[in-house]
Coordinates of C-alpha atoms in Angstrom, one line a residue:
M1 CA 0.1 -0.1 0.0
I2 CA 0.9 3.6 -0.4
S3 CA 1.3 5.9 2.6
K4 CA -0.1 9.7 2.2
K5 CA 3.1 10.4 4.4
T6 CA 5.4 9.9 1.5
N7 CA 6.9 12.3 -0.8
K8 CA 5.1 10.9 -3.5
G9 CA 2.8 13.7 -5.4
V10 CA -0.9 13.7 -5.7
A11 CA -0.7 12.3 -9.0
A12 CA 1.1 9.0 -8.0
L13 CA -1.3 8.9 -4.9
T14 CA -4.3 9.1 -7.2
V15 CA -3.0 6.3 -9.4
G16 CA -2.4 4.2 -6.3
A17 CA -5.8 5.1 -5.2
I18 CA -7.4 3.7 -8.3
G19 CA -5.7 0.2 -7.5
I20 CA -6.4 -0.2 -4.1
V21 CA -9.6 1.8 -3.2
Y22 CA -11.6 1.2 -6.5
G23 CA -10.8 -2.5 -7.3
D24 CA -13.8 -3.8 -5.8
I25 CA -16.3 -1.4 -7.3
G26 CA -14.3 -1.3 -10.5
T27 CA -15.1 -5.2 -11.3
S28 CA -18.6 -4.9 -10.4
P29 CA -19.5 -4.5 -14.2
L30 CA -18.5 -8.1 -14.7
Y31 CA -21.7 -9.4 -12.8
A32 CA -24.1 -6.5 -11.6
L33 CA -26.2 -5.7 -14.6
K34 CA -26.4 -9.4 -15.8
E35 CA -27.6 -10.4 -12.3
V36 CA -30.7 -7.8 -12.4
F37 CA -32.1 -9.5 -15.4
S38 CA -30.9 -13.1 -14.6
K39 CA -33.9 -15.5 -14.7
E40 CA -32.1 -17.8 -12.1
N41 CA -32.5 -15.1 -9.6
G42 CA -35.9 -14.1 -10.4
G43 CA -34.7 -10.9 -12.6
V44 CA -36.8 -8.3 -14.4
E45 CA -38.0 -9.0 -17.8
L46 CA -35.5 -8.1 -20.5
T47 CA -37.0 -5.1 -22.4
Q48 CA -35.6 -1.8 -23.7
A49 CA -37.6 0.2 -21.2
N50 CA -36.5 -1.9 -18.2
V51 CA -32.9 -1.8 -19.6
L52 CA -33.0 2.0 -19.7
G53 CA -34.6 2.1 -16.1
V54 CA -32.0 -0.2 -14.6
V55 CA -28.9 1.3 -16.1
S56 CA -30.4 4.8 -15.0
L57 CA -30.8 3.5 -11.6
I58 CA -27.2 2.3 -11.5
I59 CA -25.7 5.6 -12.8
W60 CA -27.7 7.9 -10.3
G61 CA -26.9 5.4 -7.5
L62 CA -23.4 5.6 -8.2
T63 CA -24.0 9.5 -8.2
V64 CA -26.2 9.6 -5.0
I65 CA -24.4 6.7 -2.8
V66 CA -20.9 6.9 -3.8
S67 CA -20.2 10.5 -4.9
L68 CA -22.6 12.4 -2.6
K69 CA -22.6 10.0 0.4
Y70 CA -19.1 8.6 0.6
V71 CA -16.8 10.9 -1.3
T72 CA -18.6 14.2 -0.2
L73 CA -19.9 13.4 3.1
I74 CA -18.4 10.4 4.7
L75 CA -14.9 11.0 3.9
R76 CA -15.0 14.1 6.0
A77 CA -16.0 12.0 9.0
D78 CA -12.2 10.8 9.5
N79 CA -10.8 9.9 12.6
R80 CA -7.4 11.9 12.6
G81 CA -7.2 11.0 8.9
E82 CA -8.2 7.4 9.2
G83 CA -11.2 5.9 8.0
G84 CA -13.3 2.6 8.0
I85 CA -16.1 1.4 10.3
M86 CA -13.8 0.7 13.4
A87 CA -12.3 4.1 13.0
L88 CA -15.8 5.5 12.6
L89 CA -17.1 3.8 15.6
A90 CA -14.1 5.2 17.8
L91 CA -14.8 8.6 16.5
A92 CA -18.6 8.3 17.3
L93 CA -17.7 7.0 20.7
E94 CA -15.4 9.9 21.3
S95 CA -18.0 12.4 20.0
V96 CA -20.7 10.9 22.6
K97 CA -18.5 10.8 25.6
E98 CA -20.5 13.7 27.3
H99 CA -23.7 11.6 26.5
P100 CA -22.9 8.2 27.9
R101 CA -26.4 6.9 27.3
W102 CA -25.5 6.3 23.7
T103 CA -22.1 4.3 24.3
V104 CA -23.6 0.9 24.5
A105 CA -25.9 1.2 21.6
L106 CA -23.3 2.7 19.4
T107 CA -20.8 0.0 20.2
M108 CA -23.3 -2.6 19.5
V109 CA -24.1 -1.0 16.2
G110 CA -20.5 -0.6 15.3
V111 CA -19.6 -4.2 16.0
V112 CA -22.5 -5.2 14.0
G113 CA -20.8 -3.0 10.9
A114 CA -17.4 -4.6 11.6
S115 CA -19.0 -8.1 11.5
L116 CA -20.9 -7.4 8.2
F117 CA -17.8 -6.1 6.6
F118 CA -15.9 -9.5 7.4
G119 CA -18.8 -11.4 5.9
D120 CA -18.6 -9.0 2.9
G121 CA -14.8 -9.9 3.0
V122 CA -15.6 -13.7 2.2
I123 CA -18.2 -12.9 -0.5
T124 CA -16.1 -10.4 -2.5
P125 CA -13.0 -12.4 -3.4
A126 CA -15.2 -15.4 -4.5
I127 CA -17.5 -13.6 -6.7
S128 CA -15.0 -11.2 -8.1
V129 CA -12.5 -14.1 -9.4
L130 CA -15.4 -16.6 -10.3
S131 CA -17.0 -13.9 -12.4
A132 CA -13.8 -13.3 -14.2
V133 CA -13.1 -17.0 -14.8
E134 CA -16.4 -17.5 -16.3
G135 CA -15.6 -15.7 -19.5
I136 CA -13.7 -18.8 -20.6
E137 CA -17.0 -20.4 -20.9
L138 CA -18.0 -18.4 -23.7
A139 CA -14.8 -18.9 -25.7
T140 CA -14.8 -22.8 -25.3
P141 CA -18.0 -24.4 -23.5
A142 CA -15.8 -27.5 -22.8
F143 CA -14.0 -25.3 -20.2
K144 CA -17.0 -24.9 -18.0
S145 CA -16.3 -27.9 -15.8
Y146 CA -12.9 -26.2 -15.0
V147 CA -14.2 -22.7 -13.9
V148 CA -14.5 -23.8 -10.4
P149 CA -11.2 -25.7 -10.3
I150 CA -9.4 -22.7 -12.0
T151 CA -10.9 -20.1 -9.5
V152 CA -10.0 -22.4 -6.3
A153 CA -6.3 -22.7 -7.6
I154 CA -6.3 -18.8 -8.1
I155 CA -7.7 -18.0 -4.9
I156 CA -5.2 -20.5 -3.0
A157 CA -2.2 -19.0 -4.8
L158 CA -3.3 -15.4 -3.7
Y159 CA -3.9 -16.3 -0.1
A160 CA -0.7 -18.2 -0.1
I161 CA 1.4 -15.4 -0.9
Q162 CA 0.0 -12.9 1.6
N163 CA 3.0 -13.3 4.0
K164 CA 5.3 -11.5 1.6
G165 CA 3.1 -8.6 1.7
T166 CA 2.0 -6.5 -1.0
S167 CA 4.8 -3.7 -1.2
G168 CA 6.3 -5.3 -4.3
L169 CA 3.1 -5.8 -6.2
G170 CA 1.5 -2.9 -4.9
R171 CA 3.3 -0.4 -7.2
W172 CA 1.7 -2.3 -10.0
F173 CA -1.9 -2.3 -8.8
G174 CA -2.6 1.2 -10.0
P175 CA -1.5 1.1 -13.6
I176 CA -3.1 -2.3 -14.2
M177 CA -6.3 -0.8 -12.6
V178 CA -5.9 2.3 -14.8
L179 CA -5.8 0.2 -17.8
W180 CA -8.9 -1.9 -16.7
F181 CA -10.8 1.3 -16.4
F182 CA -9.7 2.7 -19.8
A183 CA -10.8 -0.8 -21.1
L184 CA -14.2 -0.1 -19.4
A185 CA -14.6 3.2 -20.8
T186 CA -13.4 2.2 -24.2
M187 CA -15.8 -0.6 -24.6
G188 CA -18.6 1.6 -23.3
V189 CA -18.0 4.2 -25.8
I190 CA -18.0 1.8 -28.7
N191 CA -21.2 0.2 -28.0
I192 CA -22.9 3.3 -27.0
A193 CA -22.0 4.6 -30.3
Q194 CA -23.7 1.8 -31.9
T195 CA -26.9 2.1 -29.9
P196 CA -27.0 6.0 -28.7
S197 CA -30.5 5.6 -27.5
V198 CA -29.2 4.3 -24.4
L199 CA -28.2 7.8 -23.3
R200 CA -31.6 8.2 -22.3
A201 CA -30.7 6.3 -19.2
L202 CA -28.8 9.5 -18.1
N203 CA -32.3 10.9 -17.2
P204 CA -33.3 10.2 -13.6
I205 CA -36.9 9.8 -14.7
E206 CA -36.1 6.6 -16.6
G207 CA -35.1 5.1 -13.4
L208 CA -38.1 6.5 -11.4
A209 CA -40.7 5.4 -14.1
F210 CA -39.1 1.9 -13.8
L211 CA -39.6 1.7 -10.3
V212 CA -43.3 3.0 -10.6
R213 CA -44.1 0.7 -13.7
Q214 CA -42.7 -2.5 -12.3
G215 CA -43.5 -2.2 -8.7
W216 CA -42.6 -5.3 -6.7
P217 CA -40.6 -6.9 -9.1
A218 CA -38.3 -3.5 -9.4
F219 CA -38.0 -3.5 -5.8
I220 CA -36.5 -7.2 -6.0
A221 CA -34.2 -5.9 -8.8
L222 CA -32.7 -3.1 -6.2
G223 CA -31.1 -6.2 -4.7
A224 CA -29.0 -7.0 -7.7
I225 CA -28.6 -3.6 -8.6
V226 CA -26.8 -2.9 -5.2
L227 CA -24.2 -5.0 -6.6
A228 CA -22.9 -2.0 -8.8
F229 CA -22.2 -0.1 -5.7
T230 CA -20.2 -2.8 -3.7
G231 CA -16.9 -1.6 -2.4
A232 CA -18.1 2.0 -1.9
E233 CA -17.0 1.3 1.8
A234 CA -13.3 0.9 0.6
L235 CA -12.9 4.4 -0.2
Y236 CA -13.6 5.2 3.3
A237 CA -11.6 2.5 4.6
D238 CA -8.6 3.5 2.7
L239 CA -8.5 7.2 3.7
G240 CA -5.6 6.7 5.9
H241 CA -3.5 5.4 3.1
F242 CA -4.2 8.2 0.3
G243 CA -6.1 11.0 2.3
H244 CA -9.2 12.9 0.8
R245 CA -8.0 14.8 -2.4
P246 CA -6.3 11.5 -4.3
I247 CA -9.3 9.2 -3.5
R248 CA -11.8 12.0 -4.8
L249 CA -9.7 12.9 -7.9
A250 CA -9.4 9.2 -8.6
W251 CA -13.1 8.7 -8.4
F252 CA -14.4 11.7 -10.5
L253 CA -11.5 11.7 -13.2
I254 CA -11.4 8.0 -13.5
A255 CA -13.4 5.6 -11.9
F256 CA -16.8 7.0 -12.1
P257 CA -16.7 8.2 -15.7
A258 CA -15.4 4.7 -16.9
L259 CA -18.1 2.9 -14.8
A260 CA -20.9 4.9 -16.1
L261 CA -19.8 4.4 -19.7
N262 CA -19.3 0.7 -19.4
Y263 CA -23.0 0.4 -17.7
L264 CA -24.3 2.5 -20.7
G265 CA -22.4 0.2 -23.2
Q266 CA -23.7 -2.9 -21.5
G267 CA -27.0 -1.5 -21.6
A268 CA -26.7 -0.6 -25.4
I269 CA -25.9 -4.4 -25.9
L270 CA -28.9 -5.6 -24.1
I271 CA -31.1 -3.3 -26.2
S272 CA -29.6 -4.3 -29.7
H273 CA -28.5 -8.1 -28.6
P274 CA -30.7 -9.3 -25.8
D275 CA -29.4 -12.8 -26.3
A276 CA -26.0 -11.5 -25.1
L277 CA -27.2 -11.5 -21.5
G278 CA -25.8 -15.1 -20.5
N279 CA -22.2 -13.7 -20.5
L280 CA -22.8 -10.0 -21.0
F281 CA -19.5 -8.5 -20.0
F282 CA -17.4 -10.5 -22.3
Q283 CA -19.4 -9.9 -25.4
Q284 CA -19.0 -6.2 -25.4
L285 CA -16.3 -6.4 -28.4
G286 CA -17.1 -9.7 -30.2
A287 CA -15.3 -13.1 -30.1
W288 CA -11.8 -11.9 -30.5
S289 CA -11.7 -10.2 -27.4
I290 CA -12.8 -12.9 -25.0
Y291 CA -9.5 -14.2 -24.0
P292 CA -7.8 -10.7 -23.3
L293 CA -10.8 -9.7 -21.5
V294 CA -10.6 -12.8 -19.3
V295 CA -6.7 -12.2 -18.6
I296 CA -7.2 -8.7 -17.8
S297 CA -10.4 -9.2 -15.6
T298 CA -8.9 -12.0 -13.8
V299 CA -5.7 -9.8 -12.8
A300 CA -8.4 -6.7 -12.1
T301 CA -10.4 -9.3 -9.8
V302 CA -7.3 -10.4 -7.9
I303 CA -6.3 -6.9 -7.3
A304 CA -9.9 -6.2 -6.0
S305 CA -9.5 -9.4 -3.7
Q306 CA -6.2 -8.1 -2.5
A307 CA -7.5 -4.9 -1.4
T308 CA -10.3 -6.8 0.3
I309 CA -7.8 -9.2 2.2
S310 CA -5.7 -6.5 3.2
G311 CA -8.6 -4.4 4.5
T312 CA -9.7 -7.4 6.5
F313 CA -6.3 -7.6 8.1
S314 CA -6.2 -3.7 8.8
M315 CA -9.8 -4.2 10.5
T316 CA -8.7 -7.3 12.6
H317 CA -5.6 -5.3 13.8
E318 CA -7.8 -2.2 14.8
A319 CA -10.1 -4.5 16.4
I320 CA -7.3 -6.1 18.6
S321 CA -6.1 -3.0 19.5
L322 CA -9.7 -1.3 20.6
G323 CA -10.2 -4.6 22.6
F324 CA -12.8 -6.4 20.3
L325 CA -10.9 -9.2 19.2
P326 CA -8.1 -11.5 21.1
R327 CA -4.5 -10.8 20.5
M328 CA -3.2 -12.6 17.6
N329 CA 0.2 -12.9 15.8
V330 CA 0.4 -9.7 13.6
I331 CA 3.4 -9.4 11.2
H332 CA 4.2 -6.3 9.8
T333 CA 5.1 -6.9 6.1
S334 CA 6.5 -3.4 5.2
T335 CA 9.2 -1.3 6.8
E336 CA 7.9 1.8 5.1
E337 CA 4.4 1.4 5.4
V338 CA 3.3 0.6 9.3
G339 CA -0.4 0.0 8.4
Q340 CA 0.6 -3.1 6.2
V341 CA 0.1 -6.1 8.2
Y342 CA -0.4 -9.7 7.6
I343 CA -2.4 -11.9 10.3
P344 CA -1.8 -15.8 9.6
F345 CA -4.7 -17.0 11.7
V346 CA -7.3 -14.4 9.7
N347 CA -5.8 -15.2 6.3
W348 CA -6.2 -19.1 6.6
V349 CA -9.8 -19.0 8.0
Q350 CA -10.8 -16.5 5.4
L351 CA -9.3 -18.8 2.7
I352 CA -11.4 -21.6 4.0
A353 CA -14.6 -19.6 4.0
V354 CA -13.9 -18.2 0.5
L355 CA -13.3 -21.7 -0.9
L356 CA -16.7 -22.8 0.7
A357 CA -18.5 -19.9 -0.9
V358 CA -16.7 -20.8 -4.3
I359 CA -17.3 -24.5 -4.2
G360 CA -20.7 -24.3 -2.4
F361 CA -22.4 -21.8 -4.8
G362 CA -20.5 -22.9 -7.9
S363 CA -21.3 -19.8 -10.2
S364 CA -21.2 -16.0 -9.9
T365 CA -25.0 -15.9 -10.5
S366 CA -25.7 -17.9 -7.4
L367 CA -23.3 -15.8 -5.4
G368 CA -25.0 -12.8 -6.6
A369 CA -28.0 -13.8 -4.6
A370 CA -25.5 -14.1 -1.6
Y371 CA -23.9 -10.9 -2.0
G372 CA -25.4 -7.4 -1.2
I373 CA -27.0 -7.9 2.3
A374 CA -23.6 -7.6 4.2
V375 CA -22.8 -4.4 2.0
T376 CA -26.1 -2.8 2.5
G377 CA -26.0 -3.6 6.2
T378 CA -22.6 -1.9 6.5
M379 CA -23.9 1.1 4.5
V380 CA -26.8 1.6 6.9
I381 CA -24.4 1.4 9.9
T382 CA -22.1 4.0 8.6
T383 CA -24.8 6.4 7.9
I384 CA -25.8 6.1 11.5
L385 CA -22.6 6.3 13.1
T386 CA -21.9 9.4 10.7
F387 CA -25.0 11.2 12.1
F388 CA -23.6 11.0 15.9
V389 CA -20.2 12.2 14.5
I390 CA -21.8 15.2 12.8
R391 CA -24.3 15.8 15.5
F392 CA -22.3 15.5 18.9
G393 CA -18.7 15.9 17.5
W394 CA -19.1 18.6 15.0
K395 CA -21.9 20.2 17.1
Y396 CA -24.3 20.6 13.6
N397 CA -27.7 21.5 14.6
L398 CA -30.1 18.5 14.7
A399 CA -32.3 19.5 11.6
G400 CA -29.2 19.7 9.4
C401 CA -28.0 16.3 10.7
L402 CA -31.1 14.5 10.1
L403 CA -31.6 16.1 6.7
A404 CA -27.9 15.3 5.8
T405 CA -28.0 11.6 6.9
G406 CA -31.6 10.9 6.8
F407 CA -31.8 11.3 3.0
F408 CA -29.0 8.7 2.7
L409 CA -30.3 6.4 5.5
V410 CA -33.8 6.1 3.7
I411 CA -31.9 4.8 0.5
D412 CA -29.8 2.5 2.5
L413 CA -32.7 1.0 4.3
V414 CA -34.6 0.4 1.1
L415 CA -31.5 -1.2 -0.5
F416 CA -31.1 -3.3 2.7
S417 CA -34.7 -4.3 2.6
A418 CA -34.5 -5.4 -0.9
N419 CA -31.5 -7.7 -0.1
T420 CA -33.4 -9.3 2.9
L421 CA -35.4 -11.1 0.2
K422 CA -32.1 -13.1 -0.9
I423 CA -31.3 -14.5 2.7
A424 CA -33.1 -17.8 1.8
H425 CA -31.2 -18.1 -1.6
G426 CA -27.9 -17.4 -0.4
G427 CA -27.8 -14.3 1.6
W428 CA -27.6 -16.3 4.7
F429 CA -24.0 -17.1 4.1
P430 CA -22.3 -13.6 4.7
L431 CA -25.0 -13.1 7.5
V432 CA -23.8 -16.5 9.3
V433 CA -20.2 -15.5 9.0
G434 CA -21.0 -12.1 10.2
A435 CA -23.1 -13.6 13.2
I436 CA -20.0 -15.7 14.2
I437 CA -17.8 -12.6 14.2
F438 CA -20.2 -10.6 16.2
V439 CA -20.7 -13.0 19.1
I440 CA -16.8 -13.5 19.2
M441 CA -16.2 -9.6 19.3
I442 CA -19.0 -8.8 21.9
T443 CA -17.8 -12.0 24.1
W444 CA -14.4 -10.9 24.0
H445 CA -15.2 -7.2 24.7
R446 CA -17.4 -8.2 27.5
G447 CA -15.1 -10.6 28.8
L448 CA -12.3 -8.2 29.3
A449 CA -14.5 -5.7 31.0
L450 CA -15.4 -8.4 33.4
A451 CA -11.8 -9.5 33.9
A452 CA -10.8 -5.8 34.6
Q453 CA -13.2 -5.2 37.0
K454 CA -12.4 -8.2 38.9
L455 CA -8.7 -7.3 39.0
H456 CA -9.8 -3.6 40.0
D457 CA -11.9 -4.9 43.0
T458 CA -9.0 -7.3 44.2
A459 CA -6.3 -4.8 43.6
V460 CA -3.8 -3.4 45.9
P461 CA -3.0 0.2 45.3
L462 CA 0.5 0.2 44.0
E463 CA 1.9 3.5 45.9
N464 CA 0.6 1.9 49.2
F465 CA 2.3 -1.3 48.7
I466 CA 5.8 0.1 47.7
A467 CA 5.7 2.7 50.9
S468 CA 5.1 -0.6 53.0
L469 CA 7.3 -2.8 51.3
L470 CA 10.1 -0.4 51.6
L471 CA 9.7 -0.3 55.2
H472 CA 11.1 -3.8 55.4
P473 CA 12.7 -4.0 52.0
P474 CA 13.6 -7.4 50.7
A475 CA 17.1 -8.2 49.0
R476 CA 17.6 -6.0 45.9
V477 CA 19.5 -7.3 43.0
D478 CA 21.3 -5.6 40.1
G479 CA 19.2 -4.7 36.9
T480 CA 15.9 -3.7 35.8
A481 CA 12.6 -5.3 36.0
V482 CA 9.8 -4.4 34.0
F483 CA 6.3 -5.4 35.2
I484 CA 3.4 -5.6 32.9
R485 CA 0.4 -4.0 34.6
R486 CA -3.2 -4.9 33.5
I487 CA -4.6 -1.8 35.2
A488 CA -3.1 1.2 36.4
D489 CA -4.0 1.4 40.0
G490 CA -3.0 -2.2 41.3
V491 CA 0.0 -3.9 42.1
P492 CA 1.1 -6.1 39.2
Q493 CA 0.4 -10.0 39.8
S494 CA 3.5 -10.8 38.4
L495 CA 5.1 -8.6 41.0
L496 CA 3.3 -10.2 44.1
H497 CA 4.6 -13.8 42.4
N498 CA 8.1 -12.7 42.1
L499 CA 8.0 -11.5 45.6
A500 CA 6.5 -14.4 47.0
H501 CA 8.7 -17.0 45.2
N502 CA 12.1 -15.3 44.8
K503 CA 12.1 -13.0 47.7
V504 CA 14.1 -10.2 45.9
L505 CA 13.3 -6.8 44.1
H506 CA 15.4 -5.3 41.3
K507 CA 17.4 -2.2 41.5
H508 CA 15.2 -0.3 39.2
N509 CA 11.6 -1.6 38.6
L510 CA 9.2 -0.4 36.0
F511 CA 5.6 -0.5 36.3
L512 CA 4.4 -0.5 32.6
T513 CA 0.9 -0.1 31.4
V514 CA 0.0 0.0 27.6
H515 CA -3.1 2.2 26.8
H516 CA -4.8 1.7 23.4
L517 CA -6.5 5.1 22.8
P518 CA -9.5 5.5 20.3
V519 CA -7.1 7.5 18.0
P520 CA -5.6 6.0 14.9
R521 CA -1.8 7.3 16.0
I522 CA 0.1 8.8 18.9
P523 CA 3.0 10.7 18.0
A524 CA 6.2 9.3 19.5
S525 CA 6.9 12.6 21.4
E526 CA 3.7 12.2 23.2
R527 CA 3.5 8.1 23.7
V528 CA 5.7 8.0 27.1
K529 CA 4.5 9.3 30.6
L530 CA 6.8 8.6 33.5
I531 CA 5.7 9.0 37.4
Q532 CA 8.5 8.7 39.7
M533 CA 7.7 6.6 42.6
G534 CA 10.8 6.7 44.4
N535 CA 13.2 4.0 45.5
G536 CA 14.0 3.1 42.0
C537 CA 10.5 2.7 41.1
V538 CA 8.9 4.3 38.0
Q539 CA 5.2 4.1 36.6
V540 CA 5.6 4.3 32.9
D541 CA 2.6 4.5 30.7
L542 CA 2.7 4.1 26.8
D543 CA -0.2 5.3 24.5
Y544 CA -0.8 3.7 21.5
G545 CA -3.4 4.6 18.6
F546 CA -5.4 1.6 17.0
K547 CA -3.1 1.8 13.8
D548 CA 0.0 2.0 15.9
V549 CA 2.8 -0.8 16.1
V550 CA 3.2 -1.9 19.8
N551 CA 6.9 -2.2 20.6
V552 CA 7.6 -1.8 24.2
P553 CA 11.4 -2.2 24.0
F554 CA 11.7 0.3 21.4
A555 CA 9.4 2.8 23.3
L556 CA 11.3 2.3 26.4
A557 CA 14.8 3.0 24.6
N558 CA 13.5 6.3 23.5
A559 CA 12.0 7.3 26.9
N560 CA 13.8 9.5 29.2
L561 CA 14.8 7.0 32.0
T562 CA 17.5 8.7 33.6
N563 CA 20.3 6.2 35.3
I564 CA 18.0 3.2 34.5
S565 CA 19.8 0.6 32.1
L566 CA 17.6 -1.2 29.6
A567 CA 20.6 -3.2 28.3
P568 CA 19.1 -6.6 26.8
L569 CA 21.1 -8.6 29.5
E570 CA 20.1 -6.5 32.4
T571 CA 16.5 -6.0 31.8
S572 CA 13.9 -8.9 32.6
Y573 CA 9.9 -8.4 31.7
F574 CA 7.6 -10.1 34.0
V575 CA 4.4 -10.8 32.4
A576 CA 1.3 -12.5 34.4
R577 CA -0.2 -15.3 32.5
Q578 CA -3.8 -15.3 33.7
T579 CA -6.3 -18.2 33.2
M580 CA -10.0 -17.2 32.9
V581 CA -12.4 -19.5 35.1
P582 CA -16.1 -19.4 34.3
G583 CA -17.9 -18.6 37.5
Q584 CA -21.6 -18.6 38.8
A585 CA -22.1 -14.9 38.8
P586 CA -24.9 -13.8 36.6
T587 CA -22.5 -11.3 34.6
M588 CA -22.8 -13.1 31.3
A589 CA -24.2 -16.3 30.0
H590 CA -22.1 -19.4 30.9
W591 CA -21.4 -20.4 27.4
R592 CA -20.3 -17.0 26.7
K593 CA -18.1 -17.1 29.7
T594 CA -16.6 -20.5 28.4
L595 CA -16.2 -19.1 25.1
F596 CA -14.2 -16.3 26.4
A597 CA -11.9 -18.3 28.6
T598 CA -11.2 -20.6 25.6
M599 CA -10.3 -17.3 23.6
Y600 CA -8.2 -16.3 26.3
R601 CA -6.3 -19.5 26.7
N602 CA -5.6 -19.6 22.9
A603 CA -5.1 -15.7 22.3
G604 CA -1.5 -14.5 21.1
D605 CA 1.1 -14.1 23.6
T606 CA 1.5 -11.0 25.3
A607 CA 5.3 -11.0 24.8
D608 CA 4.8 -11.5 21.2
Y609 CA 2.2 -8.9 20.9
F610 CA 4.4 -6.2 22.9
E611 CA 7.5 -7.3 21.0
L612 CA 9.3 -8.2 24.0
P613 CA 12.6 -10.4 23.8
T614 CA 11.7 -13.9 24.3
N615 CA 14.7 -15.0 26.2
R616 CA 14.2 -12.0 28.9
V617 CA 10.4 -12.8 29.4
I618 CA 9.2 -14.3 32.8
E619 CA 5.7 -15.5 32.9
L620 CA 4.0 -16.1 36.4
G621 CA 0.4 -17.5 36.3
S622 CA -2.7 -16.6 38.0
Q623 CA -6.5 -17.4 37.8
I624 CA -9.4 -14.8 37.3
V625 CA -12.9 -16.3 38.1
I626 CA -15.5 -14.2 36.0

C-alpha cells in the first residue's frame, strides 16, 4: 500500500488509489447488470424500457451513494485522517462521551458493522474471481467444468502469498487498474456509439419510471442493482493510506466516468442484442476479445480481492487494539508502511470460508444472490454512526444532521430491505459469517471488561504497597525489572508472585501500562509518560493508537529513563499469564464465559504482541474467576 505521508505527489497517490480503493467497485461490471435480468435469481423482464430504467438507477446510484454520500460526506468524518468502520466507531464513541447513554448502543451498532464487513470480505474474492474466470465458458464451452477448479487455484495462490506483503506488487496495482478502467470506458463508448438511444438512461426519470411501472419486481431488482455499488465502503476504509484529495480525484476523473460509460455500453448491448445476457461483459467487443478480457479481468479481480484481504487484516488489527478481538500474531510486512500487516490466522480462516463459498455456490450468479446484504447493512451502519459524529462531534444543528444523513439512510434501508429477500437464496451465508464474528467480538469485549473489573476489585494500590514494602525491604538485585500492569491502580500480579517465590526486588523497577486510545496514531513524542515513585520505582504509561505498532522495548529505549539501564542482558520483563475460569456470577451467559475463557487461553502471547525479547520474559500464572 501507499502511504499518504511519503513524498509522492498527488498524481502518484491518485493512481495508487485507483488500484487499492476502487478495485472492488471497479470489477462490479463483470456481474452487476447481468444479475439484474438473470432469470435464475428472479430477474426483471428484459425489455428496452427496463434496461434504460435499470442502467439509470445504477448511474444515479453511483452519483448519490458513492459521489454524494461517501466521497462528499463520509470522507469528511475521518478519525485524525483515518477511515473505516472501526475508526468511525471510535470517533462516534469519542463524540458522545458527554452523552454516555449512547455508548453501549453505538458500540453494538459498530460491532455489527464490523462483523458484516468480515462477511462481505468472504464474498468479494469469491464472486470477483469466479465471474472473471467464467468468461472462458463463452470462448470454449468445454471449459465450463474447469471454472471452479481454476478459481479455487487462483484464490489459494493469492492467499498463499499474503505473508510476503504487497509492497512489491502494490506498485503495479494502480497502473493495471488504470488500464482496466480505460478498457471499461473504451468498450462503453464503442457500444454507446452503436446504440445511442441508451443515453436516455442518463435521465433519472427513466429510473423512477421503472420503479413505478414495475413495482414489486423493481424492488426485488434493487437487490441486484446494489451489486454495482459494492466496494464503496473501501474508499472510506483506505482514507488513511491516500488522503481525501487523491481518493476524490481518482473517483471523479477515472473510476466514475469509466463505470458509467461501461454500464451504458452494456445497456446498449442488451437493447440491440438481448441474447448476449448470458455472459454480457465478455461480449462487449466480439469473439476476438474474450481471451484478453478474461486475462485482464482475472488480474483486476485478484487486485480487488487483494484490497479486500488487506482491508480485513487492517480491520482485525484495529479491532484487537480497541479490545474487540483476542491478540493474534500480527506480522508487519513493510518497513515503509506501518499499516501493512499480515495475520496468519485470519488469512487461513478467510481462505477456507472463501473456498466454501466458491465450491458451495459454484457460479457468480448463485453468489450474486448471497452478495449485497452484508454490503448494504454496513452502509446503513456507516450512515448511523456518521449522524452521531456530525451531531455530537461537529456540533451541527439537529435539523441539518437529520437532513444530511436521513436522505442517505432512507436509500440505504430500501436497498438493505431489498436484499433481505435474498436471505433464503444465499444471503444467509455472509450473515452467518457476520453473526459468528459478532458473537466473538462482543463476548471478548465483555469478557475483558469483567476481568478488568475483577482485577480492580481485588487490586492493592501500588503506591501504598511500595511504601509498606520499603519499610522492610527485601534483598535488592542488580538490573531492571519491567512489570506489565493490566490496570493502572493495582500491584501487578507478576510482582506479587516474584516476591513470593524469589524474595527479591530489582534495583530498578518499571511498572508499565499500555493504553490503547480510540485514535489512529499517537506521536512518538507524546507516547511515554513517567511517574517517579521513589526508591528505584517508576510508573511508565505508553499510549498507542489503534493503527500503531506496539513495540515496548523500542518505546522504553526512547524514553527519558535517567540512570536506568535497559541493556538486553540486564532487563527482565515480568508478565502475568492469567487463566480465566467461568464462575457462577450472572454477569454473562455461562456459554459465553466458556467461549471467552477458551479464546483467552488461545490468544496470542503478550510477549509477542508487545515485541518483548523472548529470552528475557518471565511469565507467572494466576487465575481470575469471571
